[in-house]
PDB file of C-alpha atoms in Angstrom:
ATOM      1  CA  MET A   1      97.315 102.162 152.110  1.00 40.00           C
ATOM      2  CA  VAL A   2      95.154 103.044 149.244  1.00 51.00           C
ATOM      3  CA  GLU A   3      96.552 106.063 146.721  1.00 74.00           C
ATOM      4  CA  GLN A   4      94.788 108.814 148.312  1.00 84.00           C
ATOM      5  CA  GLY A   5      97.145 110.398 150.888  1.00 94.00           C
ATOM      6  CA  LYS A   6      97.007 113.552 152.798  1.00 96.00           C
ATOM      7  CA  TYR A   7      97.123 117.171 151.627  1.00 98.00           C
ATOM      8  CA  ILE A   8      98.982 120.125 152.977  1.00 98.00           C
ATOM      9  CA  ASN A   9      99.693 123.567 152.011  1.00 98.00           C
ATOM     10  CA  VAL A  10     103.189 124.321 150.853  1.00 98.00           C
ATOM     11  CA  LYS A  11     103.134 128.036 150.128  1.00 96.00           C
ATOM     12  CA  GLY A  12      99.854 128.014 148.545  1.00 96.00           C
ATOM     13  CA  ILE A  13     100.094 124.931 146.767  1.00 97.00           C
ATOM     14  CA  GLN A  14      97.912 122.080 147.952  1.00 97.00           C
ATOM     15  CA  THR A  15     100.538 119.318 147.997  1.00 98.00           C
ATOM     16  CA  HIS A  16      99.293 115.772 147.995  1.00 97.00           C
ATOM     17  CA  TYR A  17     101.597 113.231 150.001  1.00 98.00           C
ATOM     18  CA  HIS A  18     101.923 109.857 151.725  1.00 97.00           C
ATOM     19  CA  GLU A  19     103.169 109.487 155.205  1.00 97.00           C
ATOM     20  CA  ASP A  20     103.792 106.549 157.354  1.00 96.00           C
ATOM     21  CA  GLY A  21     106.194 104.867 159.793  1.00 97.00           C
ATOM     22  CA  GLN A  22     108.316 106.267 162.508  1.00 95.00           C
ATOM     23  CA  GLY A  23     111.863 107.320 163.098  1.00 95.00           C
ATOM     24  CA  GLU A  24     114.305 109.143 161.072  1.00 97.00           C
ATOM     25  CA  PRO A  25     112.507 111.353 158.165  1.00 98.00           C
ATOM     26  CA  LEU A  26     113.094 109.838 154.573  1.00 98.00           C
ATOM     27  CA  LEU A  27     111.750 111.796 151.802  1.00 98.00           C
ATOM     28  CA  LEU A  28     111.187 110.129 148.455  1.00 98.00           C
ATOM     29  CA  ILE A  29     111.149 112.238 145.436  1.00 98.00           C
ATOM     30  CA  HIS A  30     109.273 110.301 142.365  1.00 98.00           C
ATOM     31  CA  GLY A  31     110.567 110.315 138.742  1.00 97.00           C
ATOM     32  CA  SER A  32     109.014 111.981 135.606  1.00 96.00           C
ATOM     33  CA  GLY A  33     107.384 109.431 133.673  1.00 93.00           C
ATOM     34  CA  PRO A  34     103.848 110.130 132.324  1.00 95.00           C
ATOM     35  CA  GLY A  35     101.154 109.658 134.643  1.00 91.00           C
ATOM     36  CA  VAL A  36     103.398 109.303 137.541  1.00 93.00           C
ATOM     37  CA  SER A  37     102.683 109.905 141.253  1.00 93.00           C
ATOM     38  CA  ALA A  38     104.714 109.325 144.495  1.00 96.00           C
ATOM     39  CA  TRP A  39     102.223 106.229 144.980  1.00 94.00           C
ATOM     40  CA  ALA A  40     103.052 104.625 141.792  1.00 92.00           C
ATOM     41  CA  ASN A  41     106.406 105.168 141.965  1.00 94.00           C
ATOM     42  CA  TRP A  42     106.929 104.122 145.655  1.00 96.00           C
ATOM     43  CA  ARG A  43     104.255 101.583 146.484  1.00 93.00           C
ATOM     44  CA  LEU A  44     106.181  98.518 146.676  1.00 94.00           C
ATOM     45  CA  ALA A  45     108.986  99.767 148.774  1.00 96.00           C
ATOM     46  CA  PHE A  46     106.926 101.952 150.703  1.00 95.00           C
ATOM     47  CA  PRO A  47     105.426  99.130 153.332  1.00 95.00           C
ATOM     48  CA  ALA A  48     108.805  97.712 154.263  1.00 97.00           C
ATOM     49  CA  LEU A  49     110.469 101.147 154.356  1.00 98.00           C
ATOM     50  CA  SER A  50     107.688 102.268 156.917  1.00 97.00           C
ATOM     51  CA  GLU A  51     108.946  99.797 159.275  1.00 97.00           C
ATOM     52  CA  HIS A  52     112.184 101.332 159.578  1.00 97.00           C
ATOM     53  CA  PHE A  53     111.699 105.171 158.851  1.00 98.00           C
ATOM     54  CA  HIS A  54     109.377 107.883 159.003  1.00 98.00           C
ATOM     55  CA  LEU A  55     108.442 108.321 155.207  1.00 98.00           C
ATOM     56  CA  TYR A  56     107.006 111.337 153.636  1.00 98.00           C
ATOM     57  CA  ALA A  57     106.402 110.583 149.636  1.00 98.00           C
ATOM     58  CA  PRO A  58     105.057 113.977 148.013  1.00 98.00           C
ATOM     59  CA  ASP A  59     103.534 114.301 144.518  1.00 97.00           C
ATOM     60  CA  VAL A  60     105.821 117.066 143.515  1.00 98.00           C
ATOM     61  CA  VAL A  61     104.144 120.215 141.812  1.00 98.00           C
ATOM     62  CA  GLY A  62     102.891 119.352 138.138  1.00 96.00           C
ATOM     63  CA  PHE A  63     102.432 115.566 138.948  1.00 95.00           C
ATOM     64  CA  GLY A  64      99.904 113.304 140.565  1.00 93.00           C
ATOM     65  CA  TYR A  65      97.427 114.992 142.807  1.00 94.00           C
ATOM     66  CA  THR A  66      99.055 118.055 143.859  1.00 96.00           C
ATOM     67  CA  GLU A  67      97.336 120.917 142.920  1.00 95.00           C
ATOM     68  CA  ARG A  68      98.338 122.340 139.374  1.00 92.00           C
ATOM     69  CA  ALA A  69      97.537 126.197 139.482  1.00 87.00           C
ATOM     70  CA  GLU A  70      96.545 127.620 136.010  1.00 86.00           C
ATOM     71  CA  GLY A  71      99.303 128.878 133.954  1.00 87.00           C
ATOM     72  CA  GLN A  72     101.918 127.309 136.252  1.00 90.00           C
ATOM     73  CA  GLU A  73     105.512 127.085 134.726  1.00 92.00           C
ATOM     74  CA  TYR A  74     107.789 124.285 135.518  1.00 96.00           C
ATOM     75  CA  SER A  75     111.301 124.237 135.747  1.00 97.00           C
ATOM     76  CA  ILE A  76     114.175 122.778 138.124  1.00 98.00           C
ATOM     77  CA  ASP A  77     113.820 125.743 140.259  1.00 98.00           C
ATOM     78  CA  VAL A  78     110.228 125.312 140.615  1.00 98.00           C
ATOM     79  CA  TRP A  79     110.493 121.785 141.474  1.00 98.00           C
ATOM     80  CA  VAL A  80     113.576 122.121 144.331  1.00 98.00           C
ATOM     81  CA  ASN A  81     111.793 125.116 145.924  1.00 98.00           C
ATOM     82  CA  HIS A  82     108.443 122.943 146.071  1.00 98.00           C
ATOM     83  CA  MET A  83     110.473 120.316 148.051  1.00 98.00           C
ATOM     84  CA  ILE A  84     112.453 122.615 149.988  1.00 98.00           C
ATOM     85  CA  ASP A  85     109.145 124.350 151.009  1.00 98.00           C
ATOM     86  CA  PHE A  86     107.468 121.050 151.819  1.00 98.00           C
ATOM     87  CA  ILE A  87     110.384 120.003 154.055  1.00 98.00           C
ATOM     88  CA  GLU A  88     109.738 123.029 156.036  1.00 98.00           C
ATOM     89  CA  ALA A  89     106.051 122.567 156.081  1.00 98.00           C
ATOM     90  CA  ILE A  90     105.987 119.438 157.718  1.00 98.00           C
ATOM     91  CA  GLY A  91     108.070 120.512 160.335  1.00 97.00           C
ATOM     92  CA  GLU A  92     111.199 118.013 160.146  1.00 97.00           C
ATOM     93  CA  ARG A  93     114.439 119.780 160.668  1.00 96.00           C
ATOM     94  CA  LYS A  94     116.535 117.198 158.432  1.00 97.00           C
ATOM     95  CA  VAL A  95     115.573 114.306 156.395  1.00 98.00           C
ATOM     96  CA  SER A  96     117.260 112.206 154.025  1.00 98.00           C
ATOM     97  CA  ILE A  97     116.419 111.786 150.786  1.00 98.00           C
ATOM     98  CA  ILE A  98     115.599 108.988 147.927  1.00 98.00           C
ATOM     99  CA  GLY A  99     115.562 110.637 144.526  1.00 98.00           C
ATOM    100  CA  ASN A 100     114.293 108.448 141.549  1.00 98.00           C
ATOM    101  CA  SER A 101     115.741 109.959 138.165  1.00 98.00           C
ATOM    102  CA  PHE A 102     114.201 113.349 137.791  1.00 98.00           C
ATOM    103  CA  GLY A 103     113.580 113.148 141.500  1.00 98.00           C
ATOM    104  CA  GLY A 104     117.319 112.571 141.939  1.00 98.00           C
ATOM    105  CA  ALA A 105     118.170 115.899 139.914  1.00 98.00           C
ATOM    106  CA  ILE A 106     116.164 117.370 142.714  1.00 98.00           C
ATOM    107  CA  ALA A 107     117.840 115.848 145.573  1.00 98.00           C
ATOM    108  CA  LEU A 108     121.099 117.041 144.220  1.00 98.00           C
ATOM    109  CA  HIS A 109     120.150 120.403 143.922  1.00 98.00           C
ATOM    110  CA  LEU A 110     118.265 120.524 147.238  1.00 98.00           C
ATOM    111  CA  VAL A 111     121.379 119.333 149.033  1.00 98.00           C
ATOM    112  CA  ASN A 112     123.582 121.662 146.974  1.00 98.00           C
ATOM    113  CA  ARG A 113     121.313 124.650 148.152  1.00 98.00           C
ATOM    114  CA  ARG A 114     120.454 123.537 151.419  1.00 98.00           C
ATOM    115  CA  PRO A 115     122.777 121.005 153.070  1.00 98.00           C
ATOM    116  CA  ASP A 116     121.437 122.223 156.664  1.00 98.00           C
ATOM    117  CA  LEU A 117     118.181 120.480 155.779  1.00 98.00           C
ATOM    118  CA  VAL A 118     119.745 116.972 154.360  1.00 98.00           C
ATOM    119  CA  ASN A 119     121.244 114.053 156.163  1.00 98.00           C
ATOM    120  CA  LYS A 120     122.170 111.624 153.531  1.00 98.00           C
ATOM    121  CA  VAL A 121     121.011 111.302 149.721  1.00 98.00           C
ATOM    122  CA  ILE A 122     120.165 108.051 147.898  1.00 98.00           C
ATOM    123  CA  LEU A 123     120.099 108.466 144.060  1.00 98.00           C
ATOM    124  CA  MET A 124     118.295 105.731 141.810  1.00 98.00           C
ATOM    125  CA  GLY A 125     118.709 105.766 138.289  1.00 98.00           C
ATOM    126  CA  SER A 126     119.439 109.733 138.811  1.00 98.00           C
ATOM    127  CA  VAL A 127     120.095 112.373 136.229  1.00 97.00           C
ATOM    128  CA  GLY A 128     122.089 115.491 137.685  1.00 97.00           C
ATOM    129  CA  ASN A 129     125.305 115.849 135.743  1.00 98.00           C
ATOM    130  CA  LYS A 130     126.055 116.936 132.199  1.00 97.00           C
ATOM    131  CA  SER A 131     125.001 114.299 130.064  1.00 97.00           C
ATOM    132  CA  THR A 132     123.307 113.233 126.635  1.00 98.00           C
ATOM    133  CA  LEU A 133     119.542 112.620 126.167  1.00 98.00           C
ATOM    134  CA  SER A 134     118.967 109.220 125.504  1.00 98.00           C
ATOM    135  CA  ASP A 135     116.497 107.950 122.818  1.00 98.00           C
ATOM    136  CA  GLY A 136     114.980 106.057 125.765  1.00 98.00           C
ATOM    137  CA  LEU A 137     114.603 109.577 127.903  1.00 98.00           C
ATOM    138  CA  ASP A 138     113.625 111.371 124.703  1.00 98.00           C
ATOM    139  CA  ALA A 139     110.618 108.986 124.256  1.00 97.00           C
ATOM    140  CA  VAL A 140     109.543 109.355 127.943  1.00 97.00           C
ATOM    141  CA  TRP A 141     109.223 112.949 127.724  1.00 97.00           C
ATOM    142  CA  GLY A 142     107.678 112.740 124.467  1.00 97.00           C
ATOM    143  CA  TYR A 143     105.155 110.537 125.405  1.00 97.00           C
ATOM    144  CA  THR A 144     101.613 111.034 123.857  1.00 96.00           C
ATOM    145  CA  PRO A 145      98.813 109.081 125.588  1.00 96.00           C
ATOM    146  CA  SER A 146      97.933 105.529 124.020  1.00 96.00           C
ATOM    147  CA  PHE A 147      97.884 101.922 124.925  1.00 96.00           C
ATOM    148  CA  GLU A 148     100.567 100.852 122.533  1.00 96.00           C
ATOM    149  CA  ASN A 149     102.751 104.007 123.287  1.00 97.00           C
ATOM    150  CA  MET A 150     102.609 102.925 127.027  1.00 96.00           C
ATOM    151  CA  LYS A 151     103.527  99.548 126.234  1.00 95.00           C
ATOM    152  CA  ASN A 152     106.604 100.784 124.261  1.00 96.00           C
ATOM    153  CA  LEU A 153     107.491 102.952 127.345  1.00 96.00           C
ATOM    154  CA  ILE A 154     107.398  99.915 129.495  1.00 94.00           C
ATOM    155  CA  LYS A 155     109.655  98.045 127.286  1.00 96.00           C
ATOM    156  CA  ILE A 156     111.985 100.900 127.734  1.00 96.00           C
ATOM    157  CA  PHE A 157     111.579 101.217 131.489  1.00 95.00           C
ATOM    158  CA  SER A 158     112.016  97.309 132.276  1.00 95.00           C
ATOM    159  CA  TYR A 159     114.903  94.846 131.846  1.00 96.00           C
ATOM    160  CA  ASP A 160     112.343  92.118 132.061  1.00 92.00           C
ATOM    161  CA  GLN A 161     110.439  92.473 128.771  1.00 92.00           C
ATOM    162  CA  SER A 162     107.412  90.682 130.323  1.00 90.00           C
ATOM    163  CA  ASN A 163     106.310  93.442 132.123  1.00 85.00           C
ATOM    164  CA  ALA A 164     105.312  94.997 128.649  1.00 84.00           C
ATOM    165  CA  ALA A 165     103.391  91.809 127.908  1.00 85.00           C
ATOM    166  CA  ASN A 166     101.258  92.384 131.160  1.00 89.00           C
ATOM    167  CA  ASP A 167      98.279  94.009 129.533  1.00 91.00           C
ATOM    168  CA  ASN A 168      96.848  94.713 133.411  1.00 89.00           C
ATOM    169  CA  LEU A 169     100.119  96.652 133.860  1.00 87.00           C
ATOM    170  CA  VAL A 170     100.039  98.625 130.710  1.00 91.00           C
ATOM    171  CA  GLU A 171      96.672  99.590 131.022  1.00 93.00           C
ATOM    172  CA  MET A 172      97.090 100.532 134.875  1.00 88.00           C
ATOM    173  CA  ARG A 173      99.739 102.913 133.670  1.00 90.00           C
ATOM    174  CA  TYR A 174      97.969 104.228 130.508  1.00 94.00           C
ATOM    175  CA  GLN A 175      94.874 104.972 132.574  1.00 94.00           C
ATOM    176  CA  ALA A 176      97.169 106.999 134.963  1.00 91.00           C
ATOM    177  CA  SER A 177      98.522 109.025 132.539  1.00 94.00           C
ATOM    178  CA  ILE A 178      95.155 110.287 130.980  1.00 94.00           C
ATOM    179  CA  GLN A 179      93.452 111.354 134.580  1.00 91.00           C
ATOM    180  CA  GLU A 180      92.387 114.822 134.374  1.00 89.00           C
ATOM    181  CA  GLY A 181      95.016 117.426 134.395  1.00 89.00           C
ATOM    182  CA  PHE A 182      97.833 114.728 134.269  1.00 91.00           C
ATOM    183  CA  GLN A 183      98.965 114.829 130.521  1.00 92.00           C
ATOM    184  CA  GLU A 184      97.823 118.730 130.376  1.00 92.00           C
ATOM    185  CA  ALA A 185     100.873 119.351 132.535  1.00 94.00           C
ATOM    186  CA  PHE A 186     103.189 116.710 131.489  1.00 95.00           C
ATOM    187  CA  SER A 187     103.358 117.945 127.917  1.00 93.00           C
ATOM    188  CA  SER A 188     104.237 121.203 128.901  1.00 95.00           C
ATOM    189  CA  MET A 189     107.172 120.247 130.692  1.00 96.00           C
ATOM    190  CA  PHE A 190     109.589 118.965 128.327  1.00 97.00           C
ATOM    191  CA  PRO A 191     108.873 120.223 124.934  1.00 96.00           C
ATOM    192  CA  ALA A 192     111.254 119.358 122.115  1.00 96.00           C
ATOM    193  CA  PRO A 193     114.269 119.929 121.841  1.00 96.00           C
ATOM    194  CA  ARG A 194     114.301 118.127 125.033  1.00 97.00           C
ATOM    195  CA  GLN A 195     118.241 118.129 125.744  1.00 98.00           C
ATOM    196  CA  ARG A 196     118.135 121.866 127.063  1.00 98.00           C
ATOM    197  CA  HIS A 197     115.613 120.154 129.809  1.00 97.00           C
ATOM    198  CA  LEU A 198     118.114 117.925 130.789  1.00 98.00           C
ATOM    199  CA  ASP A 199     121.059 120.363 130.940  1.00 98.00           C
ATOM    200  CA  ALA A 200     118.702 122.426 132.824  1.00 97.00           C
ATOM    201  CA  MET A 201     118.842 119.619 135.564  1.00 98.00           C
ATOM    202  CA  ALA A 202     122.374 119.282 135.762  1.00 98.00           C
ATOM    203  CA  LEU A 203     124.808 120.456 138.408  1.00 98.00           C
ATOM    204  CA  THR A 204     128.444 121.673 137.480  1.00 98.00           C
ATOM    205  CA  ASP A 205     131.313 119.313 138.196  1.00 98.00           C
ATOM    206  CA  ASP A 206     132.315 121.788 140.847  1.00 98.00           C
ATOM    207  CA  GLU A 207     129.056 121.725 142.370  1.00 98.00           C
ATOM    208  CA  LEU A 208     128.853 117.860 142.714  1.00 98.00           C
ATOM    209  CA  LYS A 209     132.467 118.109 144.311  1.00 98.00           C
ATOM    210  CA  SER A 210     131.442 120.518 146.852  1.00 98.00           C
ATOM    211  CA  ILE A 211     128.409 118.113 148.170  1.00 98.00           C
ATOM    212  CA  LYS A 212     129.720 117.089 151.566  1.00 97.00           C
ATOM    213  CA  LYS A 213     126.826 114.580 152.474  1.00 98.00           C
ATOM    214  CA  PRO A 214     126.926 110.851 152.341  1.00 98.00           C
ATOM    215  CA  VAL A 215     125.505 109.873 149.082  1.00 98.00           C
ATOM    216  CA  LEU A 216     124.445 106.293 147.853  1.00 98.00           C
ATOM    217  CA  LEU A 217     124.015 105.964 143.703  1.00 98.00           C
ATOM    218  CA  ILE A 218     121.846 102.977 142.816  1.00 98.00           C
ATOM    219  CA  HIS A 219     121.535 102.065 139.224  1.00 98.00           C
ATOM    220  CA  GLY A 220     120.303  99.284 136.925  1.00 98.00           C
ATOM    221  CA  ARG A 221     122.980  98.208 134.534  1.00 98.00           C
ATOM    222  CA  GLU A 222     120.914  97.746 131.501  1.00 98.00           C
ATOM    223  CA  ASP A 223     118.913 101.328 131.949  1.00 98.00           C
ATOM    224  CA  LYS A 224     117.932 102.652 128.415  1.00 97.00           C
ATOM    225  CA  VAL A 225     116.444 105.813 130.067  1.00 98.00           C
ATOM    226  CA  ILE A 226     119.554 106.877 132.127  1.00 98.00           C
ATOM    227  CA  PRO A 227     122.606 105.024 130.926  1.00 98.00           C
ATOM    228  CA  LEU A 228     124.716 104.250 133.837  1.00 98.00           C
ATOM    229  CA  GLU A 229     127.913 105.215 132.236  1.00 98.00           C
ATOM    230  CA  GLU A 230     126.848 108.845 131.536  1.00 97.00           C
ATOM    231  CA  THR A 231     125.407 109.672 134.870  1.00 98.00           C
ATOM    232  CA  SER A 232     125.760 107.702 138.172  1.00 98.00           C
ATOM    233  CA  TRP A 233     129.594 106.423 137.266  1.00 98.00           C
ATOM    234  CA  LYS A 234     130.330 109.725 136.583  1.00 98.00           C
ATOM    235  CA  ILE A 235     128.703 111.349 139.500  1.00 98.00           C
ATOM    236  CA  ALA A 236     129.995 108.569 142.062  1.00 98.00           C
ATOM    237  CA  GLN A 237     133.644 109.872 140.972  1.00 98.00           C
ATOM    238  CA  LEU A 238     132.703 113.354 141.301  1.00 98.00           C
ATOM    239  CA  ILE A 239     131.019 113.524 144.952  1.00 98.00           C
ATOM    240  CA  PRO A 240     133.352 112.798 147.788  1.00 98.00           C
ATOM    241  CA  ASN A 241     131.361 110.840 150.024  1.00 97.00           C
ATOM    242  CA  SER A 242     129.481 108.628 147.468  1.00 98.00           C
ATOM    243  CA  GLN A 243     129.031 104.787 146.709  1.00 97.00           C
ATOM    244  CA  LEU A 244     127.653 103.334 143.572  1.00 98.00           C
ATOM    245  CA  HIS A 245     125.817 100.115 143.531  1.00 98.00           C
ATOM    246  CA  VAL A 246     124.943  98.526 139.990  1.00 98.00           C
ATOM    247  CA  PHE A 247     122.361  96.047 139.735  1.00 98.00           C
ATOM    248  CA  PRO A 248     122.780  93.455 136.708  1.00 98.00           C
ATOM    249  CA  HIS A 249     119.417  92.140 134.665  1.00 97.00           C
ATOM    250  CA  CYS A 250     117.718  95.467 135.502  1.00 98.00           C
ATOM    251  CA  GLY A 251     116.681  98.587 133.584  1.00 97.00           C
ATOM    252  CA  HIS A 252     115.174 101.933 134.879  1.00 97.00           C
ATOM    253  CA  TRP A 253     113.044 100.555 137.470  1.00 92.00           C
ATOM    254  CA  VAL A 254     115.149  99.483 140.298  1.00 96.00           C
ATOM    255  CA  GLN A 255     112.401 100.062 142.877  1.00 94.00           C
ATOM    256  CA  ILE A 256     110.277  97.465 140.883  1.00 92.00           C
ATOM    257  CA  GLU A 257     112.489  95.074 139.156  1.00 95.00           C
ATOM    258  CA  LYS A 258     114.765  94.682 142.387  1.00 97.00           C
ATOM    259  CA  THR A 259     112.290  95.759 144.844  1.00 96.00           C
ATOM    260  CA  GLN A 260     113.611  93.743 148.049  1.00 97.00           C
ATOM    261  CA  GLU A 261     117.363  94.235 146.995  1.00 98.00           C
ATOM    262  CA  PHE A 262     116.605  98.185 146.583  1.00 98.00           C
ATOM    263  CA  ILE A 263     115.406  98.093 150.094  1.00 98.00           C
ATOM    264  CA  ALA A 264     117.792  96.159 151.551  1.00 98.00           C
ATOM    265  CA  GLN A 265     120.621  98.793 150.215  1.00 98.00           C
ATOM    266  CA  VAL A 266     118.356 101.857 151.615  1.00 98.00           C
ATOM    267  CA  ILE A 267     118.283 100.677 155.119  1.00 98.00           C
ATOM    268  CA  GLY A 268     121.757  99.347 155.267  1.00 97.00           C
ATOM    269  CA  PHE A 269     122.958 102.841 154.199  1.00 98.00           C
ATOM    270  CA  LEU A 270     120.714 105.129 156.219  1.00 98.00           C
ATOM    271  CA  ASN A 271     121.769 102.756 159.107  1.00 96.00           C
ATOM    272  CA  GLN A 272     125.468 103.264 158.617  1.00 91.00           C
ATOM    273  CA  PRO A 273     127.021 105.222 161.311  1.00 86.00           C
ATOM    274  CA  GLU A 274     127.833 108.897 159.750  1.00 73.00           C
ATOM    275  CA  THR A 275     131.414 108.316 160.188  1.00 59.00           C
ATOM    276  CA  ALA A 276     131.598 105.076 158.206  1.00 48.00           C
ATOM    277  CA  ASN A 277     130.668 107.309 154.956  1.00 48.00           C
ATOM    278  CA  LEU A 278     133.179 109.914 155.334  1.00 50.00           C
ATOM    279  CA  VAL A 279     136.735 109.880 153.501  1.00 42.00           C
TER     280      VAL A 279
END
């Protein structure tokens, strides 16, 4: 597959997405890094996961190649509603969801509002509870385009610092961030002070406790963007049917730094009988 995917009209928004595979439908929701798209986020895991599941990986409104309407305002409600409407537009009755970081918050809000649309949820380096803005996330959301700034972000994202020394990777991510419309939309989403944007993505403890679906949380132990102790560790103690897997020697890019191990966790969890996840 190449980066160019398909388009579908989602309540007036021409939404770009990738689709492949057969079997249980699985929705993959990307994170909020500069220049991110569904393909940039999931490209390494997509081929293997498509052998087991029917994959849908959309560009959330404001990101990637999904239409950006002039004057569009962005908020957690806008993003969650876009994903709810996307599920209904593709005609799936229920999906399981993998949400990465910002995409994890969308997944949590979605299952809280529309549990009827969801089978299981996987959260990877996810926000979604009350937490303190890290210096790493502040740097990500405050990014202004330059090669050096992107190099510094990759240092923050990765446990393996050789990624930041890979000029081809840095250049690829930098070029992605300066595509037409990308930075203009991104810079409007999370203006300083940025703690308020993180707060807006948080569910209350009671809302998290009310989620009954099986949930797998995956986190890199050395994540500098979304620190484990403030997020997944606490969320796992609130959601009744949740489990947590922590990867050592891993930063925020679990799907990149631990690709095969991540894929194995996803397949194992989604293939478990429903009753195996219930307390």
